[in-house]
mmCIF file of C-alpha atoms in Angstrom:
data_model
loop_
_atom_site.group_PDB
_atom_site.id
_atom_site.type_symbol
_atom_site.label_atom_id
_atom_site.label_comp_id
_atom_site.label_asym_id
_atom_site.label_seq_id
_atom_site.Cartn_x
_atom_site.Cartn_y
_atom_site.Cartn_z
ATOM 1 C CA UNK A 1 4.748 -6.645 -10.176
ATOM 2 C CA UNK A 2 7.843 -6.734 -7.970
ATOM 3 C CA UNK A 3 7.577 -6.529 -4.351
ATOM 4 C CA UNK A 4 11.583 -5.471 -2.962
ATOM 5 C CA UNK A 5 11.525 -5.689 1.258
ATOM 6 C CA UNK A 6 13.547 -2.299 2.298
ATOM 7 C CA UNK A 7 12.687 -2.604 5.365
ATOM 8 C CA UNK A 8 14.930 0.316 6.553
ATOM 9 C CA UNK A 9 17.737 2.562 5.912
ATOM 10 C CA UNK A 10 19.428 1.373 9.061
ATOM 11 C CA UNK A 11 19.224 -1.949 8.541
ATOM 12 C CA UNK A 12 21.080 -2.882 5.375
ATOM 13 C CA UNK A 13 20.527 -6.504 4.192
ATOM 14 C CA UNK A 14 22.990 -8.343 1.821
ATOM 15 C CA UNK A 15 19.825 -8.563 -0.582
ATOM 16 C CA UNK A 16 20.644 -5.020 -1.000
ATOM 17 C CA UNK A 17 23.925 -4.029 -0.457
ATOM 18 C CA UNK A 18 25.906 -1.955 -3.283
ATOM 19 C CA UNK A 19 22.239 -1.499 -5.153
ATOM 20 C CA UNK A 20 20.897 2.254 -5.665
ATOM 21 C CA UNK A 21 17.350 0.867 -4.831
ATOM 22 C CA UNK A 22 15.612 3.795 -6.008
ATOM 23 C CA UNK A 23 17.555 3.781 -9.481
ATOM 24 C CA UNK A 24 16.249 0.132 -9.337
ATOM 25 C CA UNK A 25 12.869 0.699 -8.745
ATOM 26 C CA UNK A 26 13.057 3.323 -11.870
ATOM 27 C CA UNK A 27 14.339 1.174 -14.167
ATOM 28 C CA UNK A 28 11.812 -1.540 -13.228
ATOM 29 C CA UNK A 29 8.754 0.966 -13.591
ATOM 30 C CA UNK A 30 10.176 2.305 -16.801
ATOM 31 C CA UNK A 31 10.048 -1.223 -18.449
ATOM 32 C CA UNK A 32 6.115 -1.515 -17.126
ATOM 33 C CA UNK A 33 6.821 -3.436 -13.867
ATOM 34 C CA UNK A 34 4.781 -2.488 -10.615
ATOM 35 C CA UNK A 35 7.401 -2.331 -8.006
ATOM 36 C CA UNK A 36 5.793 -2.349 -4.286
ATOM 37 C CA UNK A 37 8.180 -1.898 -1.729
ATOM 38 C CA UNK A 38 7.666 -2.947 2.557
ATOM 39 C CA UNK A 39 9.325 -1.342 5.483
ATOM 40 C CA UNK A 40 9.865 -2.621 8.928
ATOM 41 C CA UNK A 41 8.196 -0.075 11.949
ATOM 42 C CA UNK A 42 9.522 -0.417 15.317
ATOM 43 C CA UNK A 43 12.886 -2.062 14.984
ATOM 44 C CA UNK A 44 14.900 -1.265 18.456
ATOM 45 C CA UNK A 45 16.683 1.613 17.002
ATOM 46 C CA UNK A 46 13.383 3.306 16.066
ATOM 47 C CA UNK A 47 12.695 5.855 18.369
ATOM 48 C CA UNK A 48 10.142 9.618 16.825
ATOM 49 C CA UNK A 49 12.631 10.485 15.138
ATOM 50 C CA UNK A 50 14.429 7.910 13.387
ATOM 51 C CA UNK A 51 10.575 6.361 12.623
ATOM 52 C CA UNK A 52 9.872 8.933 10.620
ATOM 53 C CA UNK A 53 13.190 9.355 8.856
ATOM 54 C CA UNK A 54 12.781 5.649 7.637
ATOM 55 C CA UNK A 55 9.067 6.525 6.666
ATOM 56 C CA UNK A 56 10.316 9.423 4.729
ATOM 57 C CA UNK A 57 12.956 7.132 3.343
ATOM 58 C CA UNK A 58 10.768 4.631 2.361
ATOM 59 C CA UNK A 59 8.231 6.932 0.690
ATOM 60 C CA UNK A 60 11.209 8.412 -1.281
ATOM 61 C CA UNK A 61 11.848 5.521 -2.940
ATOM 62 C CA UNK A 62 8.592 6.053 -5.458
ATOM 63 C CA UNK A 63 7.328 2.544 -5.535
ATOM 64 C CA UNK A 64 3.650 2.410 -6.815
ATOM 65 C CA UNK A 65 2.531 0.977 -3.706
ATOM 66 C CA UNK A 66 4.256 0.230 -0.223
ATOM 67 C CA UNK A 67 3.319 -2.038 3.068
ATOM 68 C CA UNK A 68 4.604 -0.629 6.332
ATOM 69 C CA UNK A 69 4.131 -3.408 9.111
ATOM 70 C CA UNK A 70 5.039 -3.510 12.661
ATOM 71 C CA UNK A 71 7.959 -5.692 13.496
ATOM 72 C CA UNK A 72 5.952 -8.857 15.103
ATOM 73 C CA UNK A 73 7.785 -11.453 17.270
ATOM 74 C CA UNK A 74 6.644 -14.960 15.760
ATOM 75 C CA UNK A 75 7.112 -18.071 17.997
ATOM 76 C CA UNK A 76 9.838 -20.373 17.012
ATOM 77 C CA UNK A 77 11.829 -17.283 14.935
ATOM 78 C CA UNK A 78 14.751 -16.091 16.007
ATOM 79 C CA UNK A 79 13.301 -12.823 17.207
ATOM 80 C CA UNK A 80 10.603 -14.516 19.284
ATOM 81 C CA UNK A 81 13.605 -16.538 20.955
ATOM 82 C CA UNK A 82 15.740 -13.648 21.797
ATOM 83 C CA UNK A 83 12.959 -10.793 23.052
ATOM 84 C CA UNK A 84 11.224 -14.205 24.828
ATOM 85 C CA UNK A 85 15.028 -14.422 26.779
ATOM 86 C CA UNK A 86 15.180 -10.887 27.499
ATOM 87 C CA UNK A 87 11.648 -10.718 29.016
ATOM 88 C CA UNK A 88 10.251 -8.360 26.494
ATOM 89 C CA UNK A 89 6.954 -10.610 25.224
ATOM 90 C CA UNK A 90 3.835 -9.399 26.164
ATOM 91 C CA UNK A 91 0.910 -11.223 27.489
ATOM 92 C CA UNK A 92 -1.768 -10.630 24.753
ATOM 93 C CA UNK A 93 -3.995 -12.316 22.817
ATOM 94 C CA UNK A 94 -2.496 -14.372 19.792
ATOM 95 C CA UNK A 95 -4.998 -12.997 17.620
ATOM 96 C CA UNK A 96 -3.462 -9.560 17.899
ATOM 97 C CA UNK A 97 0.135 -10.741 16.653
ATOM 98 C CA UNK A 98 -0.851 -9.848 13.532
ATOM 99 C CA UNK A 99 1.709 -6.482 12.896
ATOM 100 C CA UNK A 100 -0.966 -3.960 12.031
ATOM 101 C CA UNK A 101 -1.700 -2.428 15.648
ATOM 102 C CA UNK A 102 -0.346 -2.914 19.088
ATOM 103 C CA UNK A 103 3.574 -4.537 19.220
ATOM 104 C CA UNK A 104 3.294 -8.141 20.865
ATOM 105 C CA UNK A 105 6.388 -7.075 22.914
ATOM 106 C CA UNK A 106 8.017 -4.299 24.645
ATOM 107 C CA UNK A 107 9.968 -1.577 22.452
ATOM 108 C CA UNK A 108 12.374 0.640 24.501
ATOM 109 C CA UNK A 109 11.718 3.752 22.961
ATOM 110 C CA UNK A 110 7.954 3.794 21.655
ATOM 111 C CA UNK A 111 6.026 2.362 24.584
ATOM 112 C CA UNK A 112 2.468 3.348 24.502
ATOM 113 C CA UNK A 113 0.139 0.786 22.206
ATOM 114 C CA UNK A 114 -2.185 3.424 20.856
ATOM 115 C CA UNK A 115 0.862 5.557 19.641
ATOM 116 C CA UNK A 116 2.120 2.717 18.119
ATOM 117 C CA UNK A 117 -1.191 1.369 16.498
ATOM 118 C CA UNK A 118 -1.094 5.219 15.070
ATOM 119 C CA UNK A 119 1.970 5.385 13.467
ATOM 120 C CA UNK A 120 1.660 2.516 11.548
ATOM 121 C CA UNK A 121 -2.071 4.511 10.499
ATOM 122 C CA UNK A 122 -0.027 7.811 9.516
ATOM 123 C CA UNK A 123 2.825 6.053 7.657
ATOM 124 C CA UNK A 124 0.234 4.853 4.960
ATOM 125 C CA UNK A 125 -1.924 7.666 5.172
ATOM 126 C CA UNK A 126 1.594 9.731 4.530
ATOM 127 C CA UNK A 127 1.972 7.544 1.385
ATOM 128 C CA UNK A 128 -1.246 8.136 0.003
ATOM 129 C CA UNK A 129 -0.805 11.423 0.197
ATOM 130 C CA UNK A 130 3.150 11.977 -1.247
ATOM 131 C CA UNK A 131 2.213 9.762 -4.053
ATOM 132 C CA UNK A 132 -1.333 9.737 -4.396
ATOM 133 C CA UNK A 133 -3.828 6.499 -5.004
ATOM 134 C CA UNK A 134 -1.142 2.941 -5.785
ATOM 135 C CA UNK A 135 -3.362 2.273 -8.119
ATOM 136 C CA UNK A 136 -2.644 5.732 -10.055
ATOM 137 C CA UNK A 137 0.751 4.208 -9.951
ATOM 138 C CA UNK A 138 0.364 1.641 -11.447
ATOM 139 C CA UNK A 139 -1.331 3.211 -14.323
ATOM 140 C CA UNK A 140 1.510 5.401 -14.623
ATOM 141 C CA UNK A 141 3.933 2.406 -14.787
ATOM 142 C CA UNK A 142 1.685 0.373 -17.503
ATOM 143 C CA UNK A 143 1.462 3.148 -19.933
ATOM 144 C CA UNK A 144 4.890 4.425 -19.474
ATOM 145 C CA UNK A 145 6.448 0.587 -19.960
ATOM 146 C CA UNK A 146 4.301 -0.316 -23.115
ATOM 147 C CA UNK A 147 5.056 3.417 -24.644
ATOM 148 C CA UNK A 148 8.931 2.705 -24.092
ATOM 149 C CA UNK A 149 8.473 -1.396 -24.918
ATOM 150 C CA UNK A 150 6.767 -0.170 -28.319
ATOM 151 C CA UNK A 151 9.864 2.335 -29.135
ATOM 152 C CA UNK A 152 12.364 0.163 -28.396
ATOM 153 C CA UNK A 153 10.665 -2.677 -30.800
ATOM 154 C CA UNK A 154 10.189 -0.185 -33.367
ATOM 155 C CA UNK A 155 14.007 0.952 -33.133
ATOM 156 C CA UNK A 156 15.360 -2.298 -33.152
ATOM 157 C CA UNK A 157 13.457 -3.588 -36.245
ATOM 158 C CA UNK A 158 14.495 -0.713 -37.907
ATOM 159 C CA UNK A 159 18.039 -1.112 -37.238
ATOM 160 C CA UNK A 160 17.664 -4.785 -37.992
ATOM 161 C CA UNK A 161 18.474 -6.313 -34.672
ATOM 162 C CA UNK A 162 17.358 -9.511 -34.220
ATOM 163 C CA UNK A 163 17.438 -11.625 -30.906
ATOM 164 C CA UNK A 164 19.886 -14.491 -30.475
ATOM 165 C CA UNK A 165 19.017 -17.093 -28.439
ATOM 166 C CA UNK A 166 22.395 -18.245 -27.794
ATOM 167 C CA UNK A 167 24.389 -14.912 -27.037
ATOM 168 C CA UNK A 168 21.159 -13.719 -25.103
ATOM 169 C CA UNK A 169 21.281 -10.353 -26.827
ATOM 170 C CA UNK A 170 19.972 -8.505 -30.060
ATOM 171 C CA UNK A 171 22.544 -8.280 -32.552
ATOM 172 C CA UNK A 172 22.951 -7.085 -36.044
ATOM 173 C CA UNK A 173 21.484 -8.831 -39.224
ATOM 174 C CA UNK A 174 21.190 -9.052 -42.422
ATOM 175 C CA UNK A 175 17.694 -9.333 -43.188
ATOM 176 C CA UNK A 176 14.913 -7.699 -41.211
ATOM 177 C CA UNK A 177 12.958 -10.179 -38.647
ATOM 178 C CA UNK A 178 9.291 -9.678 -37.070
ATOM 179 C CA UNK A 179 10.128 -9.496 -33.240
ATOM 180 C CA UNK A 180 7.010 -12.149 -32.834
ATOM 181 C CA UNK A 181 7.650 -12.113 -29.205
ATOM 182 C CA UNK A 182 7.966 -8.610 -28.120
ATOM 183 C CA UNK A 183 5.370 -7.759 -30.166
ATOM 184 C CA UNK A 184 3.022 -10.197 -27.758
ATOM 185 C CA UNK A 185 4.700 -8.536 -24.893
ATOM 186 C CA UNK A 186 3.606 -5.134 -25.842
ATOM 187 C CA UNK A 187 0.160 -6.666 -26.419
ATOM 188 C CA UNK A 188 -0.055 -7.953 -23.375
ATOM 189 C CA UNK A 189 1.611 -4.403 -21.733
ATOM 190 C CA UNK A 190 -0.627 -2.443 -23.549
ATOM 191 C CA UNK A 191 -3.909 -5.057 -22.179
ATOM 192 C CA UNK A 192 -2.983 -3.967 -18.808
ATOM 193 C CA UNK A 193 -2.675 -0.428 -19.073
ATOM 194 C CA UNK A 194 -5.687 -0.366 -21.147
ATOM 195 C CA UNK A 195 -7.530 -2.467 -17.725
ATOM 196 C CA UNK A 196 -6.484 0.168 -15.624
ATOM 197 C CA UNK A 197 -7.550 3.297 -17.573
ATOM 198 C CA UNK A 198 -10.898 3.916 -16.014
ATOM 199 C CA UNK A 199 -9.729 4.542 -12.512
ATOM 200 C CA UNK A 200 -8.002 8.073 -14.522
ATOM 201 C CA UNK A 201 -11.682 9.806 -13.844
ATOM 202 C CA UNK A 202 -11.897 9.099 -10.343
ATOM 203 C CA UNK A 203 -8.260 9.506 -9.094
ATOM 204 C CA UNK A 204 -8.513 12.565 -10.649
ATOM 205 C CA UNK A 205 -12.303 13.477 -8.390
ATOM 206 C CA UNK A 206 -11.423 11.361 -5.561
ATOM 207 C CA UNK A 207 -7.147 12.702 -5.185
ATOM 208 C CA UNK A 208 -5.943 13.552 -1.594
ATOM 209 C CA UNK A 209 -4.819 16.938 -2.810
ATOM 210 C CA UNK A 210 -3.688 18.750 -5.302
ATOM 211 C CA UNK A 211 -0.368 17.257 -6.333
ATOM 212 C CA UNK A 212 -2.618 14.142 -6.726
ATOM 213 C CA UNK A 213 -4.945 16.016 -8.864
ATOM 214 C CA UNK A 214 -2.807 17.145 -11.400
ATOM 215 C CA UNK A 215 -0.562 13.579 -11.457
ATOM 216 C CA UNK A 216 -4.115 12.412 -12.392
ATOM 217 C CA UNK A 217 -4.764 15.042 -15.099
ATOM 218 C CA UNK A 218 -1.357 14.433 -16.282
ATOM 219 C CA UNK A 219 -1.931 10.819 -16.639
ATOM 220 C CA UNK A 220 -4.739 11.032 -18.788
ATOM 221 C CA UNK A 221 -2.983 12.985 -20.973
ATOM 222 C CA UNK A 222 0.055 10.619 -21.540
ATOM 223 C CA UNK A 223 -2.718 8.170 -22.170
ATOM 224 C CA UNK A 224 -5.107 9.956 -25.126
ATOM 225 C CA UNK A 225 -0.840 10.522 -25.900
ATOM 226 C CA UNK A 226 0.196 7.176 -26.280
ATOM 227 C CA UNK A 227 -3.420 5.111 -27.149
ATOM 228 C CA UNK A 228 -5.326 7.767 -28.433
ATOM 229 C CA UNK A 229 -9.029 9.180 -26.735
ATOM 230 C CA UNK A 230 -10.560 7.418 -24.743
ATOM 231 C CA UNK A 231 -13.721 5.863 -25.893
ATOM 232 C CA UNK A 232 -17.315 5.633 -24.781
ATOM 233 C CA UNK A 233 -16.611 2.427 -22.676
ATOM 234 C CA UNK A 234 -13.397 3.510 -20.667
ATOM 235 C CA UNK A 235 -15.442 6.814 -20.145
ATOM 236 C CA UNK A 236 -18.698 5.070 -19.148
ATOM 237 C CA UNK A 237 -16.797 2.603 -16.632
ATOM 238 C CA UNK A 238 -14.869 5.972 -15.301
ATOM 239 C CA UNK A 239 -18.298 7.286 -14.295
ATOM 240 C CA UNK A 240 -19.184 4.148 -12.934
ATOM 241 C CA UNK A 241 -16.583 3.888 -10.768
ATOM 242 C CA UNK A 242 -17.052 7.485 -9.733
ATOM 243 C CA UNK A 243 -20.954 6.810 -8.445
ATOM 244 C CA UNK A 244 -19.987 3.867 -6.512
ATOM 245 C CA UNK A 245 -16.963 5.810 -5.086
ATOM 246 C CA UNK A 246 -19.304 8.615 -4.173
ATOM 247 C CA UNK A 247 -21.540 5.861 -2.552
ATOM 248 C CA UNK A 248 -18.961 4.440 -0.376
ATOM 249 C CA UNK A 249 -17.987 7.802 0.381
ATOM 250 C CA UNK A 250 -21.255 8.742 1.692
ATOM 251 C CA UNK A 251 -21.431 5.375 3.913
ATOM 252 C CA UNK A 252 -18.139 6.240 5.180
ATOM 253 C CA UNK A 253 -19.232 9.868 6.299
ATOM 254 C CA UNK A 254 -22.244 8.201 8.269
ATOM 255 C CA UNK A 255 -19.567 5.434 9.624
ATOM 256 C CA UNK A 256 -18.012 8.190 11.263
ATOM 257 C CA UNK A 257 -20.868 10.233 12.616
ATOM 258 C CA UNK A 258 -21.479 7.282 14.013
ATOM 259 C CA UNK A 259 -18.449 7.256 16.050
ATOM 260 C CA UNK A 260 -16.371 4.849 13.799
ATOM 261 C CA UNK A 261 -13.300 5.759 12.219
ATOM 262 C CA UNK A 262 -13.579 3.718 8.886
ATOM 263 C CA UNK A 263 -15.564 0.557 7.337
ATOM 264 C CA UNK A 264 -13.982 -2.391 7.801
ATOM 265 C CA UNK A 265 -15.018 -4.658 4.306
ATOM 266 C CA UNK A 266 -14.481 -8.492 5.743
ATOM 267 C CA UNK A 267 -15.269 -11.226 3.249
ATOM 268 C CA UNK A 268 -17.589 -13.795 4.780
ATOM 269 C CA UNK A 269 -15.647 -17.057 6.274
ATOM 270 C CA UNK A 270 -16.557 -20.286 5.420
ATOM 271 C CA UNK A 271 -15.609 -23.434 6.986
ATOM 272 C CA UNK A 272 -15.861 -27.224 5.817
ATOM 273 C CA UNK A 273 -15.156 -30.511 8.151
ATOM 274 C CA UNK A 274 -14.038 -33.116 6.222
ATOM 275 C CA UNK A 275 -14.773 -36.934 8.480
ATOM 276 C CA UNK A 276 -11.962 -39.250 8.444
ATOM 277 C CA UNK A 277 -13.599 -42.417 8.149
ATOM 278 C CA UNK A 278 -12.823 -44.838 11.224
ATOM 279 C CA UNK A 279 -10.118 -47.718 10.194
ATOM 280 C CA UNK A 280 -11.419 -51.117 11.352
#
């Protein structure tokens, strides 16, 4: 997986200047890799309309998986510095400088925290719903790479191209050569895509909507396509997944009636003290 910072449309960094980034992101999925790309909310130029262009933008792009944050002033960065000089902190709690809610300082255009706590909310929830479940995605990418990995192998053996480790490149031979190493590549492609197969049953029951629905339908065929039916155990974990799915649905619809808007899983903390002994 490859995670590429956008960030925005406005803002072009030198990390990306004079790079089609959605041809990049196409090439990299094509070849197996999981691209996830992040965007920046709430940059100064930002105001509803621009927002939402660069969440449109962003979405575009067709990574399996993208992080929106809110830009977060950070003491002793150069933001923190410059918004500090121009008055623009706010006096909150550190604990919510975190990026995923209120802005720890004053925008000029977007001023009002719960509107800005929500469109961070309806940025992902626009995601999920243009491109359906990441981890869909992902699927996608792992079948698609190993199917083209495996071709390509295939072609090049037959043409007799073997790699050569001082030109960096395939090149013409003689004899025919095993390609020992893409050949544990495409193992190790095919592994993953193989891991993520069960999660084709409930994408497909669990989808947002109906363009979801039939990218999961579709997906499961490319994969009885390119590794054959599925057998009892990828169909047995599918329904698995699809009963605890349907149980953490049905918590969820009490959560709400309950007045909540989602369920929050935390991880219990744990914390050890380690003594310094005393130097005498």
């Amino acid at each position: 997986m490859i995670w590429i910072g956008v960030e925005s449309r406005a803002n072009t960094h030198a990390k990306l200047k004079n790079i089609d980034i959605g041809k990049l992101i196409a090439q990299l999925q094509d070849n197996g890799i999981s691209v996830i790309t992040s965007g920046i909310l709430f940059l100064d130029h930002h105001d509803q309309a621009t927002i939402r262009e660069d969440i449109e933008w962003i979405i575009g792009l067709g990574s399996d998986m993208t992080q929106f944050m809110n830009y977060t002033a950070c003491p002793c960065t150069g933001l923190y510095a410059r918004l500090a000089g121009e008055g623009r902190l706010k006096d909150i709690h550190w604990r919510f400088h975190h990026g995923a809610g209120e802005l720890n300082w004053n925008h000029p255009h977007i001023v009002d925290p719960k509107e800005q706590a929500n469109l961070l909310k309806k940025a992902f929830r626009r995601k999920y719903e243009a491109s359906g479940p990441g981890i869909l995605n992902m699927a996608i990418t792992a079948v698609r790479g190993y199917a083209k990995a495996e071709a390509d192998r295939t072609w090049r053996e037959a043409e007799s191209l073997v790699w050569n480790p001082e030109s960096l490149r395939y090149e013409k031979s003689d004899h025919v050569a095993d390609d020992v190493f893409m050949r544990q590549r495409n193992r190790r492609l095919q592994k993953i895509a193989l891991n993520l197969r069960p999660i084709l049953l409930p994408a497909l029951l669990f989808a947002p909507n109906r363009a979801a629905r039939m990218k999961a339908w579709n997906t499961m065929r490319l994969y009885g396509k390119v590794l054959g039916s599925a057998g009892p155990e990828v169909i047995l974990k599918g329904i698995f997944l699809v009963f605890t799915g349907f149980m953490e649905q049905v918590k969820l619809w009490f959560r709400r009636a309950s007045g909540y808007e989602d369920i929050v899983h935390q991880p219990p903390s744990r914390r050890v003290e380690y003594r310094i002994p005393r130097l005498e």
